[in-house]
Short mmCIF file of C-alpha atoms in Angstrom, two decimals:
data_model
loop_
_atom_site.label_atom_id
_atom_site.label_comp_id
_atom_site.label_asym_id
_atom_site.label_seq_id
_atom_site.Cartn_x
_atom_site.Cartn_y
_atom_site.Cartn_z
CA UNK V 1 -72.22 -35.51 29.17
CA UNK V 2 -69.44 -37.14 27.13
CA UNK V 3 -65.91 -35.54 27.13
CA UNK V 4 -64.77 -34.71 23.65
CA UNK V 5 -62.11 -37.21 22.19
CA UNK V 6 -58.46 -36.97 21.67
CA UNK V 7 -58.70 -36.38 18.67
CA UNK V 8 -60.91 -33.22 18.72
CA UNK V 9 -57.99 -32.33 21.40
CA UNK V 10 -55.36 -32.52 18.93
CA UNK V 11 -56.94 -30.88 16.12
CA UNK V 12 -57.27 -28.32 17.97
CA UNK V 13 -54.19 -28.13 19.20
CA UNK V 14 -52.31 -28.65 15.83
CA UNK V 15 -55.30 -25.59 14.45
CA UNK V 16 -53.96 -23.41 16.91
CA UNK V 17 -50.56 -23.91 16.04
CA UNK V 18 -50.60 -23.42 12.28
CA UNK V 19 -52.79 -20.23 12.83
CA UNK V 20 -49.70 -18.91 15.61
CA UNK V 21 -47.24 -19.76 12.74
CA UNK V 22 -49.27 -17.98 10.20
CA UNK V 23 -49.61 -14.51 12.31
CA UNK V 24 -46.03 -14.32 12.79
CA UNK V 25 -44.73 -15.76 10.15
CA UNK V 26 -44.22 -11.75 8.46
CA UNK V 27 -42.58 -10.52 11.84
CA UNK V 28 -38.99 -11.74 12.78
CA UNK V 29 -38.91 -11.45 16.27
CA UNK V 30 -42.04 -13.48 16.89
CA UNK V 31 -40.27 -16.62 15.81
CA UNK V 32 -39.29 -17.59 19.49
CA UNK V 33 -42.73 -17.98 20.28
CA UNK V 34 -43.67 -14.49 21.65
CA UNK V 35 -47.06 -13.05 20.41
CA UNK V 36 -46.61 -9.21 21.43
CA UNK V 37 -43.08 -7.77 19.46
CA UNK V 38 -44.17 -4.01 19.03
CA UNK V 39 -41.70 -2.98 20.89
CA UNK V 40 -39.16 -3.91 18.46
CA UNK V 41 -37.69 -0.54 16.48
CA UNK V 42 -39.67 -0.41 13.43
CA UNK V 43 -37.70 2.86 11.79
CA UNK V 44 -34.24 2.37 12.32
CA UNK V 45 -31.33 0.03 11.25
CA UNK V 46 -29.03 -2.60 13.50
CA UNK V 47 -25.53 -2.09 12.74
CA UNK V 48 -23.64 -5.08 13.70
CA UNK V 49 -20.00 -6.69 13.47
CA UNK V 50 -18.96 -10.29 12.72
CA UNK V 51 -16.06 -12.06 12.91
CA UNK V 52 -16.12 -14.86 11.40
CA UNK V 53 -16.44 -13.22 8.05
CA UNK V 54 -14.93 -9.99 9.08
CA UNK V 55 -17.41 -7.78 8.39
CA UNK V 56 -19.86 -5.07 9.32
CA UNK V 57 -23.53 -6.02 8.94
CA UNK V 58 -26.35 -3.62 7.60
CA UNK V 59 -29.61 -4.76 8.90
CA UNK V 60 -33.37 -3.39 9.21
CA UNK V 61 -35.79 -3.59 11.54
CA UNK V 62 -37.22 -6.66 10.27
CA UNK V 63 -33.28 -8.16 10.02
CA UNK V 64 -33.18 -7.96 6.22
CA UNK V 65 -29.28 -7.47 5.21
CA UNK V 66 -29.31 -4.36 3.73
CA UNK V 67 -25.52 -3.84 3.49
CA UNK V 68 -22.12 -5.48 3.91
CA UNK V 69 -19.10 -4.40 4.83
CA UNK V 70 -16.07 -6.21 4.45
CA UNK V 71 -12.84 -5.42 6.19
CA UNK V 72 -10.20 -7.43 4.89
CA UNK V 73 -8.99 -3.95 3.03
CA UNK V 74 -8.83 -2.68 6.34
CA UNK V 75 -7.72 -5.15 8.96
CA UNK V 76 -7.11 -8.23 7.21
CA UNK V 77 -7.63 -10.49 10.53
CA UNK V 78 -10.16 -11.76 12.51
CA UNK V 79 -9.78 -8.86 15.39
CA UNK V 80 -12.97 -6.41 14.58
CA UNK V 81 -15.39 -6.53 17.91
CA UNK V 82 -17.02 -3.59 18.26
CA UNK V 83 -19.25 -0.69 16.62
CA UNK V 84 -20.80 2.17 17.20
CA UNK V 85 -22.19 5.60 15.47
CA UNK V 86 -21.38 9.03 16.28
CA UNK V 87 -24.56 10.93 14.68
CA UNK V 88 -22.28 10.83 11.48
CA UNK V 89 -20.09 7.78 11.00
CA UNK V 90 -19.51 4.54 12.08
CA UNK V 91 -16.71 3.59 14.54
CA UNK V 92 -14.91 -0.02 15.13
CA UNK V 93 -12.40 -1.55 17.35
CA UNK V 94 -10.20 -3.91 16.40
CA UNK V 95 -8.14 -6.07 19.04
CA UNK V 96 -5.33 -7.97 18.16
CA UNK V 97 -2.24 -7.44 16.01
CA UNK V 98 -4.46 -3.97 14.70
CA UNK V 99 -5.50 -2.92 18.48
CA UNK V 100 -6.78 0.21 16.77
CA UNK V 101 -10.03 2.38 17.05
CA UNK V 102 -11.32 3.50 13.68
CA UNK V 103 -13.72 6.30 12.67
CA UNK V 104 -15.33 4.68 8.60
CA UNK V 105 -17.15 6.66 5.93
CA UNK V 106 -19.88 3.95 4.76
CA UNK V 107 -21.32 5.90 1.77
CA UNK V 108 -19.60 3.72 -0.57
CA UNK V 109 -19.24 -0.46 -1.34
CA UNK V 110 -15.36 -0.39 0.20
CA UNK V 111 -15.48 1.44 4.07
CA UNK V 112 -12.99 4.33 4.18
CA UNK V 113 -10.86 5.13 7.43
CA UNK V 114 -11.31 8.62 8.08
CA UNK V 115 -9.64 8.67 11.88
CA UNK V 116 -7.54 6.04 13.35
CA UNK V 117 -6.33 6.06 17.73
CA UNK V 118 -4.49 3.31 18.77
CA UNK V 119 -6.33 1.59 21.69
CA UNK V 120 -6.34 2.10 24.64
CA UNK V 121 -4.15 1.94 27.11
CA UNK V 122 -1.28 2.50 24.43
CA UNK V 123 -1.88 -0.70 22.67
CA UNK V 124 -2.16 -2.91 25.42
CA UNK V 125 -5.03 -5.34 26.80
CA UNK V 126 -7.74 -6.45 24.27
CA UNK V 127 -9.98 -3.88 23.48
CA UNK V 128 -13.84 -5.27 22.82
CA UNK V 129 -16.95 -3.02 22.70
CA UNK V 130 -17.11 1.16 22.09
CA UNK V 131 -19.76 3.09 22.16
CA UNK V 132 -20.57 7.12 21.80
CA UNK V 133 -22.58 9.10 23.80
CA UNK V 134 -23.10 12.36 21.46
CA UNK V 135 -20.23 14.26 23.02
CA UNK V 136 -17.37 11.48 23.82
CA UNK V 137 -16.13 7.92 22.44
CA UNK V 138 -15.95 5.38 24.84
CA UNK V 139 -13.64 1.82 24.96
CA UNK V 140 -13.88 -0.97 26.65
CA UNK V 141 -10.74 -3.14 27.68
CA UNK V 142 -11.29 -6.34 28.98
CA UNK V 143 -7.89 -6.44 30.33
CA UNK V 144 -4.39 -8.24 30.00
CA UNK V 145 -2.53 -10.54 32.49
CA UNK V 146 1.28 -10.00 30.24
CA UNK V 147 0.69 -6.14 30.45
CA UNK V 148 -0.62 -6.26 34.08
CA UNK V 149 -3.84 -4.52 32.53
CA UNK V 150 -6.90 -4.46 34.55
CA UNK V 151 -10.19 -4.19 32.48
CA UNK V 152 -11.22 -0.68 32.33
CA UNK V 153 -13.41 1.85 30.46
CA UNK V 154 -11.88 4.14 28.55
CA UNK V 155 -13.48 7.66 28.20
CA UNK V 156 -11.81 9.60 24.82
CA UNK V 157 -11.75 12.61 23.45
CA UNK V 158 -13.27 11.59 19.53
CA UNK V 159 -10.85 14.33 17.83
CA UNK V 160 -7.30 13.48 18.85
CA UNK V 161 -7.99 9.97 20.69
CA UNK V 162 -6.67 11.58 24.12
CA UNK V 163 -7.93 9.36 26.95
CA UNK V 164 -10.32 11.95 29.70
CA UNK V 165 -10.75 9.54 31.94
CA UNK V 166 -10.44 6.01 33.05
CA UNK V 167 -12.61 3.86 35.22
CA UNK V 168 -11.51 0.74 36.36
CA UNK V 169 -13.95 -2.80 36.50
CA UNK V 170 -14.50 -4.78 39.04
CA UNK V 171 -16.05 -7.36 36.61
CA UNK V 172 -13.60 -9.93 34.83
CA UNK V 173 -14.58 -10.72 31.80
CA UNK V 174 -16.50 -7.24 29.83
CA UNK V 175 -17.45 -7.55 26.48
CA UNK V 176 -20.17 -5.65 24.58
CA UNK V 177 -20.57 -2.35 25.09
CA UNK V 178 -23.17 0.78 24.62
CA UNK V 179 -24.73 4.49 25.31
CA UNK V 180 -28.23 4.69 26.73
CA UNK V 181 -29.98 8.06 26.72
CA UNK V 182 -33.64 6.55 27.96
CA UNK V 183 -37.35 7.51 26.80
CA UNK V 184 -39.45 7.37 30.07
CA UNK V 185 -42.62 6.45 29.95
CA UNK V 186 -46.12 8.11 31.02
CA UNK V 187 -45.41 7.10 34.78
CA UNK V 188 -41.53 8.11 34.70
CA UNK V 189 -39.90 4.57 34.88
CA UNK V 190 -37.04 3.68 32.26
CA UNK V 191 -33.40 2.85 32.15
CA UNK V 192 -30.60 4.96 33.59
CA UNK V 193 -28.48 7.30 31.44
CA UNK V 194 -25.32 6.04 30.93
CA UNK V 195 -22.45 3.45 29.58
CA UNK V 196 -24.05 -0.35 29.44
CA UNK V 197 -21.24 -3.13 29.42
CA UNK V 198 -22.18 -7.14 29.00
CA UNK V 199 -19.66 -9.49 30.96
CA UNK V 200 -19.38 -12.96 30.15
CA UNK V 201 -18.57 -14.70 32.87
CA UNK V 202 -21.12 -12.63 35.31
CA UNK V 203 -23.98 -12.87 32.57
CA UNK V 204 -24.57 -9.22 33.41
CA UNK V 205 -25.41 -6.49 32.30
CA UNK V 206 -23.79 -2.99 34.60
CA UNK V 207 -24.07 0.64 34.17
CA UNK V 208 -22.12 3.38 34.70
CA UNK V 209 -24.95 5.59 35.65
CA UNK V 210 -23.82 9.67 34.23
CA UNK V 211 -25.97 10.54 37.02
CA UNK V 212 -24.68 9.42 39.87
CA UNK V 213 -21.17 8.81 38.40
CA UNK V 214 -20.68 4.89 39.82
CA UNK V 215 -20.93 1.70 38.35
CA UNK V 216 -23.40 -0.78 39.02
CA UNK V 217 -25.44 -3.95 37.69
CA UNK V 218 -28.17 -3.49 35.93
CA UNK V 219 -30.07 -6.74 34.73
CA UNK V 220 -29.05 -10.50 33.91
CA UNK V 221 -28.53 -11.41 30.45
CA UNK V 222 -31.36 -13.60 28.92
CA UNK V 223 -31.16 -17.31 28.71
CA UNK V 224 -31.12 -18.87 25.09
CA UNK V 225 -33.31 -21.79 24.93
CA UNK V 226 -30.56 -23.99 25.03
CA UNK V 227 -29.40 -23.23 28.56
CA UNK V 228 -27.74 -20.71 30.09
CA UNK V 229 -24.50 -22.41 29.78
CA UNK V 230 -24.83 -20.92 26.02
CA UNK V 231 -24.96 -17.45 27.41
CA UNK V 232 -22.55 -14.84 25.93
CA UNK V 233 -23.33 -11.65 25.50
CA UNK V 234 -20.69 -9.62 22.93
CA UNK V 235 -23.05 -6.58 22.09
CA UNK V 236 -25.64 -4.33 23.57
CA UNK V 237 -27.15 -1.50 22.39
CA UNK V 238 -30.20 1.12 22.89
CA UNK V 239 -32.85 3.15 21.18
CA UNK V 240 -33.57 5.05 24.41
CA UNK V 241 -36.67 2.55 25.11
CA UNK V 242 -35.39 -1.02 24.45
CA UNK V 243 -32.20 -2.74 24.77
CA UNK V 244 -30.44 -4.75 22.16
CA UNK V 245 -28.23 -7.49 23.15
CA UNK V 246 -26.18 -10.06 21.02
CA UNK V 247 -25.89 -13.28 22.29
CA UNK V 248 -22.83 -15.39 20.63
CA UNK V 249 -22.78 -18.64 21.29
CA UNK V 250 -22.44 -22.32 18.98
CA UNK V 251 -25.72 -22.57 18.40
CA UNK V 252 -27.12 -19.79 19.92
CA UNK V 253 -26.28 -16.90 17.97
CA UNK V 254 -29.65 -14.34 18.71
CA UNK V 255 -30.10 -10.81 18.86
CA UNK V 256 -32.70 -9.95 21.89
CA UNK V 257 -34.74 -6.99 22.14
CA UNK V 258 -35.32 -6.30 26.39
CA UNK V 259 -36.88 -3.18 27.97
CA UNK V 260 -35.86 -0.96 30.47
CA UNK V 261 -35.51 -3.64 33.48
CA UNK V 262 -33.96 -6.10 31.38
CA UNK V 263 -36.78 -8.80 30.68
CA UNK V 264 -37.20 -10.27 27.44
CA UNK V 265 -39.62 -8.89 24.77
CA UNK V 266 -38.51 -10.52 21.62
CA UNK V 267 -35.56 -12.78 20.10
CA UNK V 268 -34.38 -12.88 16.63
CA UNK V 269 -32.17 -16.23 16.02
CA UNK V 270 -29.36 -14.60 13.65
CA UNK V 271 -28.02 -16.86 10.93
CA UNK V 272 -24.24 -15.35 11.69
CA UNK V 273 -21.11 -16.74 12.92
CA UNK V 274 -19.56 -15.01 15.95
CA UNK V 275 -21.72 -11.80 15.66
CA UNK V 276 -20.13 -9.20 18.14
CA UNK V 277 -20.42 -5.67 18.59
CA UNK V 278 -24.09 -4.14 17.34
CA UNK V 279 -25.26 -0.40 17.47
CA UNK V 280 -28.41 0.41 17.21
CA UNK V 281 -29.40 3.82 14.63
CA UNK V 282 -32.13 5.65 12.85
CA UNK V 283 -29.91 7.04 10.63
CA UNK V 284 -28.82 5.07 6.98
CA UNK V 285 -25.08 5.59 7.11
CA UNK V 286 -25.09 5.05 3.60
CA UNK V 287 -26.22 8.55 3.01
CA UNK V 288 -23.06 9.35 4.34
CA UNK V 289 -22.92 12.22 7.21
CA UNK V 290 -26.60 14.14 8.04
CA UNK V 291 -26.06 17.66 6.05
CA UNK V 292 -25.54 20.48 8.86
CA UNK V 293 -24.85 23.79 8.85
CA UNK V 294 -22.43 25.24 12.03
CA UNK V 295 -20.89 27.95 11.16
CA UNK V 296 -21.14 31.43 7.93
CA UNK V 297 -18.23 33.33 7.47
CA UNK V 298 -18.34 36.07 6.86
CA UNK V 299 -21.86 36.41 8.39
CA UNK V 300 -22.76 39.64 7.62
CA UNK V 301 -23.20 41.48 4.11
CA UNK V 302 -23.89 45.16 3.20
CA UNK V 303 -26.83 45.87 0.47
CA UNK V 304 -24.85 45.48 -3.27
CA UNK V 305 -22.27 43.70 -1.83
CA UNK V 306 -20.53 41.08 -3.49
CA UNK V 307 -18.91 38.40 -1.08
CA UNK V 308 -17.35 35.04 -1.16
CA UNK V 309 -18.82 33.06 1.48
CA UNK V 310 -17.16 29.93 3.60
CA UNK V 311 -19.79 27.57 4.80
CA UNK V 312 -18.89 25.19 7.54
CA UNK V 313 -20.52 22.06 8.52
CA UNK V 314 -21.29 18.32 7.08
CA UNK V 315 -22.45 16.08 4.52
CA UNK V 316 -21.76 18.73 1.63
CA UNK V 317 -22.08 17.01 -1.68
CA UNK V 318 -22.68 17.55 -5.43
CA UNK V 319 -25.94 18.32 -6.20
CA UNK V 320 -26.13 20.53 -3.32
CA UNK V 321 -28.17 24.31 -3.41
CA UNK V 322 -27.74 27.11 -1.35
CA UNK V 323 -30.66 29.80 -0.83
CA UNK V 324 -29.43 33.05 1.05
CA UNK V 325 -33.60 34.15 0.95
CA UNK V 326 -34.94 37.09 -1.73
CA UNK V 327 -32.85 39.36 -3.33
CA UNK V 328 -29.42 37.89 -3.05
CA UNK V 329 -28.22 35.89 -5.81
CA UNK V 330 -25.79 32.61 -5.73
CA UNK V 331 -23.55 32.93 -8.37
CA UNK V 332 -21.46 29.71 -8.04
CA UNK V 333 -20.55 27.27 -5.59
CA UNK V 334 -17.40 25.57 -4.78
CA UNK V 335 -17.80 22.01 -2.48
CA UNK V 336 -14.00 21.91 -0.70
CA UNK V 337 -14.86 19.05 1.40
CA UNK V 338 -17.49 17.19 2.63
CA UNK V 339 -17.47 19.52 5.66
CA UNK V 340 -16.54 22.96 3.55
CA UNK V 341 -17.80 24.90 0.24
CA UNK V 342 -17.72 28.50 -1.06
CA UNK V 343 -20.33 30.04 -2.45
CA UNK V 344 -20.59 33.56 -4.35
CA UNK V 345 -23.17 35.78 -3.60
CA UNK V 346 -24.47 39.27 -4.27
CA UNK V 347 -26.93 41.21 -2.31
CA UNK V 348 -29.64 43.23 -4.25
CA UNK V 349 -30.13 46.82 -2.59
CA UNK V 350 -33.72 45.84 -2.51
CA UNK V 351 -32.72 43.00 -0.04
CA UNK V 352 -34.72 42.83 3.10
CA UNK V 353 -32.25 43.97 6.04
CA UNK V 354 -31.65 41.91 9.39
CA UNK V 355 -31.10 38.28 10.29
CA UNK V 356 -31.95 36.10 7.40
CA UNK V 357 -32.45 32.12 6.78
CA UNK V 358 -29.83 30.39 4.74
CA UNK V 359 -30.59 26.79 3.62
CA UNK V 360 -28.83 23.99 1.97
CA UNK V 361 -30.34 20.89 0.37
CA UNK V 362 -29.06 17.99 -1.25
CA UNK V 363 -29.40 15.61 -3.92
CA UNK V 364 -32.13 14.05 -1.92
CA UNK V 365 -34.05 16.38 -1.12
CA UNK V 366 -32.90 17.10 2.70
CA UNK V 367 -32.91 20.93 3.77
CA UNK V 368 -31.30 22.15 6.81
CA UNK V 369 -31.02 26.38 8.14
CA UNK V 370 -29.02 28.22 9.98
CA UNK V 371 -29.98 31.81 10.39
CA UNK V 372 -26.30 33.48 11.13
CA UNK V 373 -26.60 35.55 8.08
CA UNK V 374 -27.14 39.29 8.53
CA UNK V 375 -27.94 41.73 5.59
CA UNK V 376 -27.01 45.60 6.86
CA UNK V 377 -27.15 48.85 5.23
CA UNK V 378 -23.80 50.27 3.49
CA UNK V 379 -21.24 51.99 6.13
CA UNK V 380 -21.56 55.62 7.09
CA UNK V 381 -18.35 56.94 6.55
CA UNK V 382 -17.86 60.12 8.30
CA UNK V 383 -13.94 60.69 6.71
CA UNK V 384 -11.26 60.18 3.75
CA UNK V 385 -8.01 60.70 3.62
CA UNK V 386 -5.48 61.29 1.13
CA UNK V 387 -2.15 62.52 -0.20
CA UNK V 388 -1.53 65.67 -1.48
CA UNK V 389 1.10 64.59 -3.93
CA UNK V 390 3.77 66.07 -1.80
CA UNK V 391 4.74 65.30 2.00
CA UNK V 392 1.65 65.06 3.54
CA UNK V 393 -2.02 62.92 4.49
CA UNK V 394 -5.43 64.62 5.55
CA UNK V 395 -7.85 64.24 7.06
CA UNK V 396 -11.14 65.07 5.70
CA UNK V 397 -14.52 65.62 7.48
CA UNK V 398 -16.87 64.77 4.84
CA UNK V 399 -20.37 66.27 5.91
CA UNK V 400 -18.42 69.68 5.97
CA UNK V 401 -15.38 69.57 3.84
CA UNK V 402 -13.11 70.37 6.71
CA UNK V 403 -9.74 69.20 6.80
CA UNK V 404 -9.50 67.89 10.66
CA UNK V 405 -5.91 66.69 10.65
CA UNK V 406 -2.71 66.51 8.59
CA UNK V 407 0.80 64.34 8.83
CA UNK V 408 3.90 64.65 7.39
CA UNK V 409 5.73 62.05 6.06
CA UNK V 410 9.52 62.98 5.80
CA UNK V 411 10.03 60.66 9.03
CA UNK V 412 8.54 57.58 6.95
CA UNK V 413 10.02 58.09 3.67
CA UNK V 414 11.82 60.98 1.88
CA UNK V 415 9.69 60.91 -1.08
CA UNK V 416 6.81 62.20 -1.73
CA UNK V 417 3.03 60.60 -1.39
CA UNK V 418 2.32 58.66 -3.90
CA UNK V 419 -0.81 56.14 -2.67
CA UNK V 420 -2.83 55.52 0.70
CA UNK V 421 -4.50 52.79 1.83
CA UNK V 422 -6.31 51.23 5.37
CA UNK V 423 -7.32 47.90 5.35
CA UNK V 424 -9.39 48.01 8.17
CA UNK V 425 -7.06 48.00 11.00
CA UNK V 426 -3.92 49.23 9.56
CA UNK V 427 -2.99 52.55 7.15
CA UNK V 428 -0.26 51.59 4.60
CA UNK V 429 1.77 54.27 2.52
CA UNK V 430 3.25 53.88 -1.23
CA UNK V 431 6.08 56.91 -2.00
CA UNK V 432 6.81 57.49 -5.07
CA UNK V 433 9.93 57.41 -7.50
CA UNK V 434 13.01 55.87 -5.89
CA UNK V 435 11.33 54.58 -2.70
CA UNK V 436 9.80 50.66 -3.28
CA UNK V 437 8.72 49.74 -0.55
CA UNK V 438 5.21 50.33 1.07
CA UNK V 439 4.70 51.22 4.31
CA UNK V 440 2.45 50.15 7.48
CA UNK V 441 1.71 53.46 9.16
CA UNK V 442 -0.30 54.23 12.14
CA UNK V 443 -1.50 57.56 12.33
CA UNK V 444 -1.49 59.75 15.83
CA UNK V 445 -5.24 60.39 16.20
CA UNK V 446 -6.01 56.69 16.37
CA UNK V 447 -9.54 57.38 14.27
CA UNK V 448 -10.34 55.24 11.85
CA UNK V 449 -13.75 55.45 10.97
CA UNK V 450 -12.57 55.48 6.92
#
């Protein structure tokens, strides 16, 4: 039998190239020549920072730029590195003459600074990546050799910028840095939970494993096609199953997507100059902070009552509505802050008593509940009391119409009663004629049940 010719060969070859072209030509991550990229995110949005046009970097799962930032408002140099999300905002460090940590609104075209810590320690050292782990902010300083700064992580308290603790890196050269909080799989196998840090002169990835409380390496950085003298690794990231890793490099600028043990599933090649920092997130900050509900006050409510109600929590908007449930009526609402309104309410005696629902939507559509409203019957009260127009307060059972107890009081004021009043702790007495002042009185039986 004859062997086929070269040229069958070839067309063959060249047919089965056009037809790999053509099946990936729709999916980013497949350009580097790898067939199987559903592992890459496909809800979600990269969040990443670059330098060379100082700015932050929207991007979705298919790395369409959705959104950008720029800082020169801000922090007019070249010293943004890293970012991060804290469930509501974005977060960036800045090294350089800034050397700050900032907390941005991103609802809008221009980024807002709503929080701003000097970085740590006190300004010194070159802070790089930061990352959040749901509860705490964390830094990373690569160090200083004029401050006598060894490169440490920095764990901070995200309210006041306070630093909780401090562990120091054995590493010389960290960079990127970010939170893992793993999915494992059917068979139990995944990442560790914990703070991931790139360094570029190790080409490592380590972990400071919340487990076991130490540090340790986790995986080698991937190798661009160019050679791993083009490795540097300035961002990492997590969506609890994959890792996300930004390689910066001339010519080798790529954002890899790795699993759990660190081996290459896919590589986007990103058409960026010195990308840095990236944070992965399912949330669209541009929707500004996820509407939440934490805390009613006051969260209780006799039937017919009319209250004004403070609502605590986030992403609180115009176009907002708040439904206490049947039979209690919002009369008007009043947004304070993003994080505070008011709302007017009055409860029907027909209203349904116990624990109750309340819910708040907003312009898109988004409901969230918190069920810390209670709806009670009106107060028994057992007693009044009263002046007598002359020197003295009662007492008065009501049920019976039996005066229990009586006060005089000459030692309070030398005029007569004129008005009585307990505000739910405290009795307070008005005289009359001459006397202006009003008293705070506390009467000797100590019962209050008014």
């Amino acid at each position: 039998m004859k062997k086929p010719c070269m040229k069958i060969y070839l067309f063959i070859a060249v047919f089965a190239l056009i037809n790999s072209f053509a099946f990936q030509g729709c999916e980013p991550f497949g350009n580097d020549g790898i067939t199987n990229p559903s592992d890459v995110a496909k809800k979600g949005f990269f969040y990443m920072t670059e330098r060379a046009s100082n700015s932050v970097l929207m991007l979705n799962y298919d790395m369409s730029e959705l959104k950008r930032w720029s800082l020169n408002t801000i922090a007019p140099d070249t010293s943004l590195q890293g970012v991060t999300f804290d469930g509501q905002y974005l977060w960036l460090s800045f090294s350089g003459n800034v050397d700050k940590i900032l907390q941005v609104n991103a609802e809008a075209d221009t980024l807002s600074v709503l929080k701003s810590f000097d970085a740590p320690p006190t300004r010194q050292g070159t802070i790089r990546g930061i990352a959040h782990d749901g509860q705490y902010l964390w830094a990373l300083n690569s160090g200083s050799l004029t401050y006598s700064v060894l490169p440490s992580l920095y764990k901070l308290d995200p309210l006041t910028g306070a630093t909780v603790q401090t562990i120091p890196l054995s590493t010389p050269d960290p960079r990127g840095l970010g939170f893992n909080n793993p999915s494992l799989d059917v068979y139990g196998r995944g990442s560790a939970r914990g703070i991931y840090y790139t360094d570029i002169t190790k080409d490592k990835v380590y972990c400071y494993n919340f487990d076991k409380l130490l540090l340790d390496s986790a995986f080698s950085c991937p190798k661009p096609p160019m050679g791993a003298f083009n490795i540097y690794a300035t961002g990492i990231s997590s969506d609890g199953k994959n890792f996300y890793l930004v390689n910066s490099s001339d010519g080798a600028d790529h954002l890899y997507t790795l699993d759990y043990t660190g081996k290459e599933v896919s590589r986007y090649d990103l058409p960026y100059q010195y990308p840095q920092g990236v944070v992965w997130s399912s949330y669209d900050v541009r929707d500004g902070a996820p509407l939440a509900i934490s805390k009613i006050s006051p969260a209780k409510g006799a039937l017919r009552d009319t209250l004004l109600i403070q609502i605590s929590g986030a992403g609180f908007k115009s176009g907002i509505k708040i439904n206490f449930g049947d039979n209690i009526r919002v009369d008007s609402t009043l947004i304070i802050n993003s994080n505070q309104l008011l709302a007017y309410i009055r409860i029907d005696s027909s209203a349904t008593l116990g624990l109750r629902n309340i819910s708040i939507t907003n312009a898109k559509g988004t409901t969230v509940t918190n069920n810390g409203f209670e709806v009670k019957t009106l107060p028994i009260i057992d007693y009044v009391y009263f002046g007598d127009g002359a020197f003295y307060i009662y007492k008065l059972r009501i049920k019976d119409s039996t005066i229990v107890s009586f006060w005089n009081t000459k030692a309070v004021s030398t005029e007569v009663v004129s008005g009585i009043a307990y505000d739910g702790k405290n009795f307070w007495l008005s005289p009359s004629t001459k006397d202006k002042n009003i008293y705070k009185i506390s009467l000797p039986d100590g019962d209050t049940n008014a």
